[in-house]
Amino acid sequence: MIENTLHLPILSLLIFIPLLGAVCLLFFNAASKDSIRQTALGVTIINFVVSLLLLAYFDVSTHKMQFVERLPWMPWIGSDYFLGMDGISLTLVLLTTLISVVAILCSWTAIEERVKEYMIFLLILEAGMVGVFVSLDMVVFFLFWEIGLVPMYFLIGIWGGKRKLYANIKFFLYTLFGSVFMLAGILALYFAHGKATGVYTFDLLRLYEMQYAYNLQWWVFLAFFLGFAIKVPLFPFHTWLPDAHVEAPTAGSVILAGILLKMGTYGFLRFNLPLLLDATMSFAPFLLILSVVGIVYGAFLAMAQKDIKKLVAYSSVSHLGAVMAGIFALNQQGIDGGVLQMINHGVSTGGLFLIIGMIYERRHTRLIADFGGIAKVMPVYATLTLIIFFSSIGLPGTNGFVGELLILIGLFKSNVLLSVIAATGVILGAAYMLWMYQRVIFGEITREENRTLKDLNGRELLTLLPVIVLILWIGIFPGHFLRYTNASTTHLVEMINKNHPADVVATHSSAGAEAHALNAHADKGEAHR
Amino acid sequence: MNLASLNINIYSLLPLLMVVGLALFVLVLDFFIPRGGKRALGYVSALGLVCILPFVPMFIETVPSYAGFVIADTYSAFFNVVFLVSSAFAIFISIDYLRRLGSESGEYYYIMLFATAGMMIMASANDLIGLYVGLELMSMSFYILVALRPGKGAEGALKYFVLGAMSSGILLYGISFAYGFSGTTNVNEMAAIVYRLPDNNTYLYLALALIGAGFAFKIAAFPFHVWSPDAYEGAPTPVTALLSVGSKAAAFAVFLRVFAVALPAFHGQWSDMLWVISAATMIFGSVVAIPQKNIIRMLAYSSIAHAGVILMGIVVNSSAGASAVLYYSLVYAFMNVGAFTVAALASRGDGGEQLTDLRGLASRRPWLAFFMALFMVSLAGIPPTAGFMAKFFVLASAVHAGYYWLAVIAVISTAIALFFYARVIFYMYMRDYEGAELPERSLFTCVTYGVVLILTAVGTLALGVYPSAILDIAVRAVGPLFTI
Amino acid sequence: MTDIIAGFPVLSIIIFLPALGALFIIFSRRESVEFIKWTALGATVLTFIVSLYLPLTFDAANPSFQWVEKTVWIERFGMSYFLGVDGISLFLVLLTTLISIICVFASWTDIKTKMKGYMALLLLTETCSLGVFMSMDLFLFYIFWEAVLIPMVFIIGIWGGGRRLYAAIKFFIFTFTGSLFMLLGVLALYYYHGKLTGVYTFDATVMWLSPVAPYIQWWIFIAMFLGFAVKVPLFPLHTWLPDAHTEAPTAGSIVLAAVLLKLGTYGFARFSLPLLPNASMEFAPMLMVVSLIAVIYGALVTIAQRDMKKVVAYSSVSHMGFVMLGIFALNADGLKGSLLQMINHGISTGALFLFVGMIYERTHDRQIGSYGGLMKAVPVYAVFFLITVLSSMGLPATNGFIGELMVLIGAFKAHWIYAVIAVVGVLLGAVYLLWLFQRVFLGELVYPGKGEIKDLNLRELCASVPLIILIFWIGLYPRPFISGMEASIDILVKRFEINSKKSMLDTNRVAAAPDHSQGGASK
């Protein structure tokens, strides 16, 4: 942990600027929609600018927590208001502040009804998301984790589509279900640490210091897994996602895909790996299988969809399967790829939802069959869409390529067969995306309504601009981004290797070796006790 | 036996003689009062009793007088106060009650006074014969009083008389057995003799059973209670009030004196018998009171249940238990007389004191309903009323003496009893009156009702909030019983 | 501590101020409704203000009782008028005085008949509840405990809904029966303590210095349990609660949920634990299981309800199960958690009843199915309702989370399995609460009746805003609350531990002592 060199509670600022904005909006007249929109946009832009300060002051040479802040909150149970960030959280925080700006821009005309509440919820959501990525106290983490649910619940529940109520309760209960088990897991760690050391604390860094008994790890891993895997969502916990995406308004989908899903993968990286390394090692093969199944299954389902938004939603299942596969390959390339792909998916899928939202605003339909020949009337739109599609597919030159390549390399190192299947999934991804592009953008204009469509306006261009820039930038200079996460991921990999040099070899393929590894863990557990 | 050893002491009988004198005075006065003005006799009787009240504590003797026949100890003084207070209340409310009934008469008042005198004799009696004399005087007076209500009275009186006469016979039979094995009717002498008797004396058991049955009849304990609901319902309501309070207290006074003073040596035996009677009485009274539709009958059964609870205090045979009995008797005088007063006021006057008559009483006559609610809360044993404190003291003595199951039964019966007490409250407050509107009568049309209600209510509350002083007196009063 | 503290009898003043207000109301004219309402409001506000004196002068480091008043009452039985407040009761007292103001607000237009009696009874309820929280003499405690029944029965029975008589008598008989057994337990404790020490007293602070033998505790615990558990109400003794809640007028439900239910859990924490430590330990696993059943069962039954008020009522069963879980985890964290959760439940469930009452007043319909999309018509109301719902389901940043977290920590300390099952209860809580909110406030706008449905007015805002503030205050900055109760709870736990060992040592001594009972012990 490194002292806050900035001498400014910058992480708190990032959380409280949007909250303050939300409070200010409370006092606005609900009728003056434009001033509400402008204020909200201003707040998110300020927040984004403040978050850029992080880049300037971030020390890339260390994996330790930076910009830490600590205030006593509930000292009697050992919980503090404790914030800090490393490279992984840095990229996610930046993504969050950026996507929030985008989300406000894309709701400019899409949301006409009850703009005030809408903007308030968006801002609270931003605060919650930033909070999740920067909290280093388990209780504070849980607090932000749950707070994020509420505005999302409303974004879907009030401004959503036809089946919003169903989608809503499904979304909420699914995620809540996972998170209460996560809470139980947190408590288990808290007590294990407290009993062993006499220090009862929710301080993540203190909890890192201890080696937990294998048995306990196993159960806690399972509890955390439920919480995070539902959020990711990992196959077979993904069923809430398509419903939520389809019913959510565009900004909701963008945030959902761009950031909220990353909270799950972030959780795995931040908690499961460093805290529960032994259990992670034994769960990794199982998780890898689930991830790869997710990749292929998501791709196949996406192919069968008639609704563009549903297609993208299922493609998210596939892409996040890839992220998970990268992380649980448990080697440098895999984890680097996973981390990068988290950002990529945020950018590209966020972008996809944006372009869907734009066309939906014009046509009020999302069925693929209703379109065709859009390129003729909306050339700019078609071009930008193509870039985003390429990114999503992972074409060289776009960000997706770098991420997927790293993941596949990592996966290959870990398990050849799975990497082959995953690669098939990537190809399938290209298939459904391009097929959709062909049906929607190319060909003859079959519907009269499509003839009069207007191309993108300035605001919409502005909305898409950061997405396009990021796609190309990461695609061409991935090192700029990996530089920030490098120290953290390297540290993770070091931990993995240091603790289990034999297991890394063992997990290559054979089941026998796996059993051997399990025995080794069991022995270790005994020794701890 | 010389005159000195007889210890003739007129003062020990003074309050009793004053009551008898008052009765005779009223009797004589009755000849001079015209038919329409009989209520004056009521005022004279009641105020007379109130005036006698201060004399009671002034003449307390620790030694029996009249050859051990009478004792004017603190114990009898305490009960005498209870009798005088409850009689005065009963006579006060009779004044308007009789007027409404249209049967104002002079004999009513002096017979009430004679009944009071009988109770006082019972409380002061230190000899089984004296006790019997008092009991008969009281009972005879009540037979007449019960019959004084036109219509229903005769049936109740007849039932009461037949069963009462039988029970007197049983009691007398028991007394004769007691005399048989001990050779004396004096309780103190009997105590000394009984200590020397072997445990398996058949006559002793017979005496115990018969005397116990005789007393149980007077307190209307199960299974000797049959007369009481009919007598209570048939009698003029003020008489019922006195019957349930005064005569019961008198019976408890002799019960306690005979069992605790004369027969403590056989506590093991009689306590078993009374344990069963007490438990059965509590449960029976509470359960059977539930289906009653008539307020008076309900109060009759409630009175049975209360007798069971008071009996607990005798079962434990300790100073704490006995003082609880005394305290309970006094408290019961306040709350039960109060309840009967409201019942008398709320009834239509044509003899039907149905629960349904109470419907909507709260909106028609809020103060009356308030008083009734207070008495019901107290009878149910809910703090901060006197009924709770009294029940608590009895329970405390039982728990102290290790009678846990009896205490548990008492608690269960109290819980059951809540149902019908609460129902009265519910009728008054939560049901609307249906049918013809009763003539609106303000509480103070007859000042006597107001006085009685306020005094009983104040007593009920005061004895509940600050029981210390009276409890101390009660403990001192039962001192003589447990020192011999 | 044993003498009357010279000067200001602040606790007595707090207790009897509402009663004084009631007296004023009783002697006012029945027709002057406005005067009655303002008098009641004045009395409650004044009481609240005086009660604020307590936290201002409270010494958080001092674990013993403060502002003690002690006067001999019935010397023969060792009863005294003994009042005191420590960290455990402090917040309950404040909650009571605050909730009473809200009750008066809630009844302002809700009550249409017999305003005079109603307000007088409401004030008497406050007096008695305050008395329960402040009495440190077990007998005085019992007096207040029972006395609180009377006004409550009247409030339900006279101003309640359609089945009010049934509900009132059920409430009356259940709670009365339970407390009679508690009285027996108290009596037995009194005598055994007297026998053990020679000091016959009802003074709890003296009694818990020498706990009686474990086998005696066992029986006394059962007796006191009956009294407390009915009031909580713990499954399966809870059946009176939904009826009472459903039929009671809004303020009645609020005071029932926010204050009266707390009397039971307070009794457990205050008296059962230190007085009967061994029995508590022995019963704790069973009680925790029962609490968990209550948590789950309450939640499941709630899901099936169609009446909003019933939803809130059954949710109380579930939430109070949580409080019980924390108490019988028998450790400091659990106790702090449950004490905080008592306050939280008072705030959030009180607020829920308040809000249900507000909508009922507008439409005279409480069926969930009759509503939909209310958020469009009454946004402020909807947001308040939402915050309360979130607080009730224990979402982080609200008070419910802190309380539940600490209860979970406490339960986990006892055994992890309790915490895991309790977590399921939390989840179910979210299900029914959110589902309720979703059906009533989201979707298409539907409500019974014609005409516009109005958002909250000033009076209603006054009633709800303090609760909303408290929800966030405790949720975000619980420190003042916890540090207030910390010292007292620590000493309670310490006393519990010492006593559980001490009474074991005394066992032999008691067994050897001669039996003073007069031949009736076998009965």
Coordinates of C-alpha atoms in Angstrom, one line a residue, chain C residues 29-207:
Chain C
R29 CA -64.6 18.5 25.9
R30 CA -65.3 15.7 23.5
E31 CA -66.2 18.1 20.7
S32 CA -63.0 20.1 20.7
V33 CA -61.1 17.7 18.4
E34 CA -58.5 20.2 17.3
F35 CA -57.6 21.0 20.9
I36 CA -57.3 17.3 21.7
K37 CA -55.0 16.7 18.7
W38 CA -52.8 19.6 19.4
T39 CA -52.6 18.7 23.1
A40 CA -51.5 15.1 22.1
L41 CA -49.0 16.5 19.7
G42 CA -47.7 18.9 22.2
A43 CA -47.4 16.2 24.9
T44 CA -45.5 13.9 22.6
V45 CA -43.2 16.6 21.2
L46 CA -42.5 17.8 24.7
T47 CA -41.7 14.3 25.8
F48 CA -39.4 13.8 22.9
I49 CA -37.6 17.1 23.6
V50 CA -37.2 16.1 27.2
S51 CA -35.9 12.7 26.2
L52 CA -33.3 14.4 24.1
Y53 CA -31.8 15.4 27.4
L54 CA -30.7 11.8 27.8
P55 CA -28.4 11.5 24.8
L56 CA -27.0 14.9 25.5
T57 CA -25.9 14.0 29.0
F58 CA -25.3 10.3 28.4
D59 CA -21.9 9.1 29.5
A60 CA -21.2 6.5 26.9
A61 CA -18.2 5.2 28.8
N62 CA -20.3 4.4 31.8
P63 CA -21.8 0.9 31.4
S64 CA -24.1 1.2 34.5
F65 CA -27.5 2.9 34.8
Q66 CA -27.7 6.6 34.6
W67 CA -30.3 9.1 35.8
V68 CA -31.2 6.5 38.4
E69 CA -34.3 7.0 40.5
K70 CA -35.0 4.7 43.3
T71 CA -37.7 4.8 45.9
V72 CA -38.9 2.0 48.2
W73 CA -42.4 1.0 47.1
I74 CA -43.5 -2.2 48.8
E75 CA -40.9 -2.9 51.3
R76 CA -42.2 -6.2 52.4
F77 CA -41.5 -7.7 49.0
G78 CA -38.4 -5.7 48.3
M79 CA -40.1 -3.8 45.5
S80 CA -38.9 -0.4 44.6
Y81 CA -39.8 2.3 42.1
F82 CA -36.4 1.9 40.4
L83 CA -35.8 3.6 37.1
G84 CA -32.6 3.8 35.1
V85 CA -31.4 4.0 31.6
D86 CA -28.2 2.6 30.1
G87 CA -26.9 2.2 26.6
I88 CA -29.3 -0.7 25.9
S89 CA -32.5 1.2 26.8
L90 CA -31.4 4.6 25.8
F91 CA -32.1 4.2 22.1
L92 CA -35.3 2.3 22.7
V93 CA -36.5 5.2 24.9
L94 CA -35.7 7.6 22.1
L95 CA -37.3 5.5 19.5
T96 CA -40.5 5.3 21.6
T97 CA -40.7 9.1 22.1
L98 CA -40.0 9.7 18.4
I99 CA -42.5 7.1 17.2
S100 CA -45.2 8.5 19.4
I101 CA -45.0 11.9 17.6
I102 CA -45.3 10.1 14.3
C103 CA -48.3 8.1 15.7
V104 CA -50.0 11.3 16.5
F105 CA -49.3 12.6 13.0
A106 CA -50.5 9.4 11.5
S107 CA -53.8 9.6 13.4
W108 CA -54.5 13.3 12.5
T109 CA -57.1 12.6 9.9
D110 CA -57.1 8.8 10.0
I111 CA -59.1 8.7 13.1
K112 CA -62.6 10.1 12.6
T113 CA -64.5 9.1 15.7
K114 CA -63.9 9.4 19.5
M115 CA -60.7 11.4 19.0
K116 CA -60.6 12.1 22.8
G117 CA -60.4 8.5 23.9
Y118 CA -58.0 7.6 21.1
M119 CA -55.4 10.2 21.9
A120 CA -55.6 9.6 25.6
L121 CA -55.0 5.9 25.0
L122 CA -52.1 6.6 22.6
L123 CA -50.4 8.7 25.2
L124 CA -51.0 6.1 27.9
T125 CA -49.4 3.5 25.6
E126 CA -46.3 5.7 25.4
T127 CA -46.1 6.1 29.1
C128 CA -46.3 2.4 29.7
S129 CA -43.8 1.5 27.0
L130 CA -41.4 4.0 28.4
G131 CA -41.9 2.5 31.8
V132 CA -41.0 -0.9 30.6
F133 CA -37.8 0.3 29.1
M134 CA -36.7 2.2 32.1
S135 CA -37.8 0.0 35.0
M136 CA -35.0 -1.9 36.6
D137 CA -37.2 -3.5 39.2
L138 CA -38.7 -6.6 37.9
F139 CA -42.0 -6.1 39.5
L140 CA -42.3 -2.5 38.3
F141 CA -41.3 -3.8 34.9
Y142 CA -44.1 -6.3 35.0
I143 CA -46.6 -3.7 36.0
F144 CA -45.7 -1.5 33.0
W145 CA -45.5 -4.5 30.8
E146 CA -49.0 -5.6 31.6
A147 CA -50.5 -2.1 31.7
V148 CA -49.4 -1.4 28.2
L149 CA -51.9 -4.1 27.0
I150 CA -54.9 -2.2 28.1
P151 CA -54.7 0.9 25.9
M152 CA -53.5 -1.2 23.0
V153 CA -56.5 -3.5 23.2
F154 CA -58.7 -0.5 23.2
I155 CA -57.0 1.1 20.2
I156 CA -57.3 -2.1 18.2
G157 CA -60.8 -3.0 19.4
I158 CA -62.4 0.4 19.0
W159 CA -60.7 2.0 16.0
G160 CA -59.7 -1.1 14.2
G161 CA -60.9 -2.6 10.9
G162 CA -63.7 -5.1 10.2
R163 CA -62.5 -8.0 12.3
R164 CA -61.2 -5.7 15.1
L165 CA -63.0 -7.5 18.0
Y166 CA -61.5 -10.8 17.0
A167 CA -58.1 -9.3 16.6
A168 CA -58.2 -7.4 19.9
I169 CA -59.3 -10.3 22.0
K170 CA -56.7 -12.6 20.4
F171 CA -54.0 -10.1 21.0
F172 CA -55.2 -9.6 24.6
I173 CA -55.4 -13.2 25.5
F174 CA -52.2 -14.3 23.8
T175 CA -50.1 -11.6 25.4
F176 CA -51.8 -11.7 28.8
T177 CA -51.4 -15.5 29.1
G178 CA -47.8 -15.2 28.2
S179 CA -47.1 -12.5 30.7
L180 CA -48.8 -14.3 33.5
F181 CA -46.3 -17.1 33.1
M182 CA -43.6 -14.5 33.1
L183 CA -44.9 -13.3 36.4
L184 CA -44.7 -16.8 37.8
G185 CA -41.1 -17.0 36.6
V186 CA -40.3 -13.6 38.1
L187 CA -41.8 -14.8 41.4
A188 CA -39.9 -18.0 41.4
L189 CA -36.7 -16.2 40.6
Y190 CA -37.4 -13.8 43.5
Y191 CA -37.8 -16.6 46.0
Y192 CA -34.9 -18.6 44.8
H193 CA -32.7 -15.6 44.8
G194 CA -33.9 -14.7 48.3
K195 CA -33.2 -18.2 49.5
L196 CA -29.8 -18.2 48.0
T197 CA -28.7 -14.8 49.3
G198 CA -31.1 -14.0 52.1
V199 CA -31.9 -10.8 50.3
Y200 CA -35.5 -10.8 49.0
T201 CA -35.7 -8.2 46.3
F202 CA -37.1 -7.6 42.8
D203 CA -34.2 -5.3 42.0
A204 CA -32.7 -6.8 38.8
T205 CA -29.3 -5.1 39.4
V206 CA -29.1 -6.9 42.7
M207 CA -30.6 -10.2 41.4

